[in-house]
Tab-separated table of C-alpha atoms in Angstrom:
chain	number	residue	atom	x	y	z
W	1140	UNK	CA	61.497	35.417	68.621
W	1141	UNK	CA	60.550	38.706	70.226
W	1142	UNK	CA	62.923	39.831	72.939
W	1143	UNK	CA	61.285	41.468	75.914
W	1144	UNK	CA	62.354	42.954	79.192
W	1145	UNK	CA	61.703	41.444	82.578
W	1146	UNK	CA	58.228	42.477	83.628
W	1147	UNK	CA	57.372	42.810	87.284
W	1148	UNK	CA	60.447	40.963	88.527
W	1149	UNK	CA	59.872	40.002	92.130
W	1150	UNK	CA	61.871	37.812	94.457
W	1151	UNK	CA	60.230	35.930	97.335
W	1152	UNK	CA	59.219	38.425	99.985
W	1153	UNK	CA	59.460	36.418	103.146
W	1154	UNK	CA	62.064	34.173	104.694
W	1155	UNK	CA	61.917	30.786	103.034
W	1156	UNK	CA	60.674	32.168	99.731
W	1157	UNK	CA	56.984	32.515	100.643
W	1158	UNK	CA	55.116	35.706	99.727
W	1159	UNK	CA	54.562	37.941	102.723
W	1160	UNK	CA	51.029	37.529	104.174
W	1161	UNK	CA	50.272	41.230	103.703
W	1162	UNK	CA	50.891	40.837	99.959
W	1163	UNK	CA	48.411	37.994	99.600
W	1164	UNK	CA	44.664	37.517	99.493
W	1165	UNK	CA	43.635	41.052	98.670
W	1166	UNK	CA	41.403	41.498	95.652
W	1167	UNK	CA	41.844	45.275	95.414
W	1168	UNK	CA	44.704	45.197	92.910
W	1169	UNK	CA	42.951	42.629	90.747
W	1170	UNK	CA	39.881	44.844	90.502
W	1171	UNK	CA	42.012	47.696	89.130
W	1172	UNK	CA	43.229	45.698	86.134
W	1173	UNK	CA	41.837	46.786	82.739
W	1174	UNK	CA	42.165	43.244	81.386
W	1175	UNK	CA	40.474	39.913	82.203
W	1176	UNK	CA	41.979	37.479	84.700
W	1177	UNK	CA	42.428	33.823	83.857
W	1178	UNK	CA	42.379	30.685	85.960
W	1179	UNK	CA	41.833	26.998	85.415
W	1180	UNK	CA	38.501	26.200	83.803
W	1181	UNK	CA	35.495	24.647	85.534
W	1182	UNK	CA	36.917	21.135	85.147
W	1183	UNK	CA	39.092	21.988	88.155
W	1184	UNK	CA	36.956	21.766	91.300
W	1185	UNK	CA	39.597	22.216	94.006
W	1186	UNK	CA	40.595	25.263	96.071
W	1187	UNK	CA	41.435	28.543	94.338
W	1188	UNK	CA	43.275	31.445	95.948
W	1189	UNK	CA	44.605	34.897	95.154
W	1190	UNK	CA	48.324	35.581	95.198
W	1191	UNK	CA	49.313	39.128	94.198
W	1192	UNK	CA	49.481	41.568	91.313
W	1193	UNK	CA	52.451	43.312	89.718
W	1194	UNK	CA	52.474	46.869	88.402
W	1195	UNK	CA	54.316	48.777	85.699
W	1196	UNK	CA	56.495	51.811	86.396
W	1197	UNK	CA	53.445	54.094	86.213
W	1198	UNK	CA	51.520	52.033	88.768
W	1199	UNK	CA	49.178	50.363	86.288
W	1200	UNK	CA	48.358	46.731	87.064
W	1201	UNK	CA	50.197	44.624	84.515
W	1202	UNK	CA	50.085	41.019	85.750
W	1203	UNK	CA	48.919	38.806	88.584
W	1204	UNK	CA	48.603	35.197	89.691
W	1205	UNK	CA	45.815	32.854	90.792
W	1206	UNK	CA	46.628	29.633	92.667
W	1207	UNK	CA	44.837	26.307	92.396
W	1208	UNK	CA	45.074	23.232	94.609
W	1209	UNK	CA	47.455	22.993	97.567
W	1210	UNK	CA	49.174	26.202	98.574
W	1211	UNK	CA	52.823	25.379	97.870
W	1212	UNK	CA	55.330	25.265	100.662
W	1213	UNK	CA	58.998	25.786	100.022
W	1214	UNK	CA	60.583	22.662	98.610
W	1215	UNK	CA	64.248	21.995	99.360
W	1216	UNK	CA	66.484	20.735	96.589
W	1217	UNK	CA	66.830	17.494	98.522
W	1218	UNK	CA	63.102	16.988	99.055
W	1219	UNK	CA	61.671	13.961	97.288
W	1220	UNK	CA	58.153	14.125	98.724
W	1221	UNK	CA	55.847	15.291	95.926
W	1222	UNK	CA	52.516	15.195	97.744
W	1223	UNK	CA	51.750	18.838	96.955
W	1224	UNK	CA	49.500	19.350	93.950
W	1225	UNK	CA	49.180	22.888	92.690
W	1226	UNK	CA	49.001	24.988	89.542
W	1227	UNK	CA	49.361	28.759	89.388
W	1228	UNK	CA	48.028	30.757	86.428
W	1229	UNK	CA	49.757	34.059	85.616
W	1230	UNK	CA	47.847	36.628	83.533
W	1231	UNK	CA	49.953	39.295	81.798
W	1232	UNK	CA	48.469	42.263	79.925
W	1233	UNK	CA	49.557	42.218	76.264
W	1234	UNK	CA	50.986	45.736	76.073
W	1235	UNK	CA	53.116	47.346	73.348
W	1236	UNK	CA	55.905	49.795	74.084
W	1237	UNK	CA	54.113	52.897	75.339
W	1238	UNK	CA	54.633	56.174	77.166
W	1239	UNK	CA	54.250	56.311	80.928
W	1240	UNK	CA	51.219	58.086	82.328
W	1241	UNK	CA	53.281	61.146	83.284
W	1242	UNK	CA	54.881	61.292	79.836
W	1243	UNK	CA	58.416	61.141	81.221
W	1244	UNK	CA	59.478	57.803	79.769
W	1245	UNK	CA	58.598	54.605	77.959
W	1246	UNK	CA	57.096	51.435	79.391
W	1247	UNK	CA	58.452	48.279	77.835
W	1248	UNK	CA	56.357	45.820	75.885
W	1249	UNK	CA	55.080	42.549	77.301
W	1250	UNK	CA	54.986	39.271	75.401
W	1251	UNK	CA	54.689	35.524	75.820
W	1252	UNK	CA	58.299	35.609	77.033
W	1253	UNK	CA	57.187	37.915	79.869
W	1254	UNK	CA	54.607	35.331	80.937
W	1255	UNK	CA	57.138	32.501	80.651
W	1256	UNK	CA	59.654	34.352	82.803
W	1257	UNK	CA	57.126	35.282	85.482
W	1258	UNK	CA	55.965	31.665	85.623
W	1259	UNK	CA	59.540	30.415	85.873
W	1260	UNK	CA	60.337	32.791	88.716
W	1261	UNK	CA	57.066	31.856	90.414
W	1262	UNK	CA	58.086	28.217	90.427
W	1263	UNK	CA	61.458	29.156	91.910
W	1264	UNK	CA	59.725	31.061	94.718
W	1265	UNK	CA	58.440	27.773	96.119
W	1266	UNK	CA	61.625	25.806	95.401
W	1267	UNK	CA	64.126	27.143	97.856
W	1268	UNK	CA	67.294	25.276	98.989
W	1269	UNK	CA	66.568	25.527	102.696
W	1270	UNK	CA	69.828	23.902	103.823
W	1271	UNK	CA	71.877	26.857	102.499
W	1272	UNK	CA	72.715	29.907	104.552
W	1273	UNK	CA	71.095	33.206	103.592
W	1274	UNK	CA	73.942	34.493	101.405
W	1275	UNK	CA	74.192	31.280	99.405
W	1276	UNK	CA	70.423	31.152	98.984
W	1277	UNK	CA	70.449	34.661	97.518
W	1278	UNK	CA	73.195	33.633	95.108
W	1279	UNK	CA	71.245	30.504	94.151
W	1280	UNK	CA	68.079	32.489	93.485
W	1281	UNK	CA	69.931	35.093	91.412
W	1282	UNK	CA	71.500	32.355	89.304
W	1283	UNK	CA	68.264	30.435	88.821
W	1284	UNK	CA	66.328	33.636	88.056
W	1285	UNK	CA	68.815	34.534	85.343
W	1286	UNK	CA	68.510	31.023	83.923
W	1287	UNK	CA	64.712	31.372	83.900
W	1288	UNK	CA	65.047	34.600	81.907
W	1289	UNK	CA	67.426	33.068	79.380
W	1290	UNK	CA	64.984	30.189	78.851
W	1291	UNK	CA	61.993	32.543	78.552
W	1292	UNK	CA	63.831	34.604	75.956
W	1293	UNK	CA	64.347	31.551	73.732
W	1294	UNK	CA	60.919	29.968	73.458
W	1295	UNK	CA	61.830	28.356	70.146
W	1296	UNK	CA	64.879	26.683	71.679
W	1297	UNK	CA	65.371	23.000	72.542
W	1298	UNK	CA	64.323	23.407	76.175
W	1299	UNK	CA	60.711	24.038	75.143
W	1300	UNK	CA	58.143	21.807	73.490
W	1301	UNK	CA	54.659	22.655	72.201
W	1302	UNK	CA	51.503	21.755	74.067
W	1303	UNK	CA	47.910	22.344	72.959
W	1304	UNK	CA	45.470	23.177	75.763
W	1305	UNK	CA	41.949	24.666	75.759
W	1306	UNK	CA	41.552	28.377	76.453
W	1307	UNK	CA	37.945	29.531	76.777
W	1308	UNK	CA	36.942	26.232	75.180
W	1309	UNK	CA	39.127	26.554	72.065
W	1310	UNK	CA	42.514	24.864	71.527
W	1311	UNK	CA	45.554	27.112	71.953
W	1312	UNK	CA	49.262	26.450	71.566
W	1313	UNK	CA	51.628	26.837	74.522
W	1314	UNK	CA	55.357	26.655	75.036
W	1315	UNK	CA	56.049	24.030	77.701
W	1316	UNK	CA	59.046	22.818	79.678
W	1317	UNK	CA	59.699	20.582	82.654
W	1318	UNK	CA	62.470	20.742	85.243
W	1319	UNK	CA	63.399	19.046	88.494
W	1320	UNK	CA	61.302	21.685	90.265
W	1321	UNK	CA	58.056	21.320	88.287
W	1322	UNK	CA	56.702	22.557	84.958
W	1323	UNK	CA	56.231	25.934	83.260
W	1324	UNK	CA	54.162	26.929	80.237
W	1325	UNK	CA	53.287	30.145	78.399
W	1326	UNK	CA	51.059	31.268	75.543
W	1327	UNK	CA	48.553	33.920	74.479
W	1328	UNK	CA	44.767	34.312	74.399
W	1329	UNK	CA	42.272	36.085	72.174
W	1330	UNK	CA	41.378	38.415	75.067
W	1331	UNK	CA	44.432	40.664	74.951
W	1332	UNK	CA	46.502	38.867	77.569
W	1333	UNK	CA	49.372	36.400	77.719
W	1334	UNK	CA	49.161	33.390	80.008
W	1335	UNK	CA	51.879	31.761	82.034
W	1336	UNK	CA	51.430	28.832	84.375
W	1337	UNK	CA	53.556	26.686	86.651
W	1338	UNK	CA	52.914	23.760	88.917
W	1339	UNK	CA	54.040	20.618	90.639
W	1340	UNK	CA	52.254	17.349	91.335
W	1341	UNK	CA	49.448	18.275	88.939
W	1342	UNK	CA	49.931	17.328	85.300
W	1343	UNK	CA	49.857	20.232	82.854
W	1344	UNK	CA	48.547	17.970	80.102
W	1345	UNK	CA	45.014	17.856	81.484
W	1346	UNK	CA	44.581	21.552	82.227
W	1347	UNK	CA	42.319	24.104	80.583
W	1348	UNK	CA	42.072	27.868	81.094
W	1349	UNK	CA	39.133	30.253	81.188
W	1350	UNK	CA	38.336	33.874	82.017
W	1351	UNK	CA	37.402	34.360	85.657
W	1352	UNK	CA	33.899	35.794	85.617
W	1353	UNK	CA	33.967	37.351	89.080
W	1354	UNK	CA	37.419	37.900	90.563
W	1355	UNK	CA	35.801	39.502	93.646
W	1356	UNK	CA	34.498	36.070	94.596
W	1357	UNK	CA	38.092	35.030	95.330
W	1358	UNK	CA	38.490	37.546	98.169
């Protein structure tokens, strides 16, 4: 299994784990990406919404997320109400190790593990133990983030199963796992990108993925 570095690691930006409003709903970063964006295919007819993009050390857009369904609110560990139904698709450019634009260093490779880790951290961002004080919450997130990385770096391990889902109309194999917080999956496409996804209240087994034809329409 290929070992990769953590790509675009980002903790929740706002109190309670929600992305800051200024970081959401802007299409500008998505339009700068040199790779295609993916979302759920046309079988999904519910709401779709932009989240945000992540960049490499040289500023190049390297990954980003598209939400589908209900915008997730932070779910406490003790919450048992699962009325929210959402799925988030993470697109990650399939890049090899390469030199930075200024030639001063190397940018690390991305892989399916990168997509799996970003999806795992994304799920954590909307699963925040709200009854803890701020210091304990930070410790909890650090611990869970590290666990998400360990899992993403062992996609052939016992915590993952295989799931076949359509990508651009053709079957593709994904690594899939479930947890008390929701589900996470990751795989690759024929379009030069890796896909990650996470969700809650919406079964992963019935999903399909497709290239977004006009990302500007999401603005």
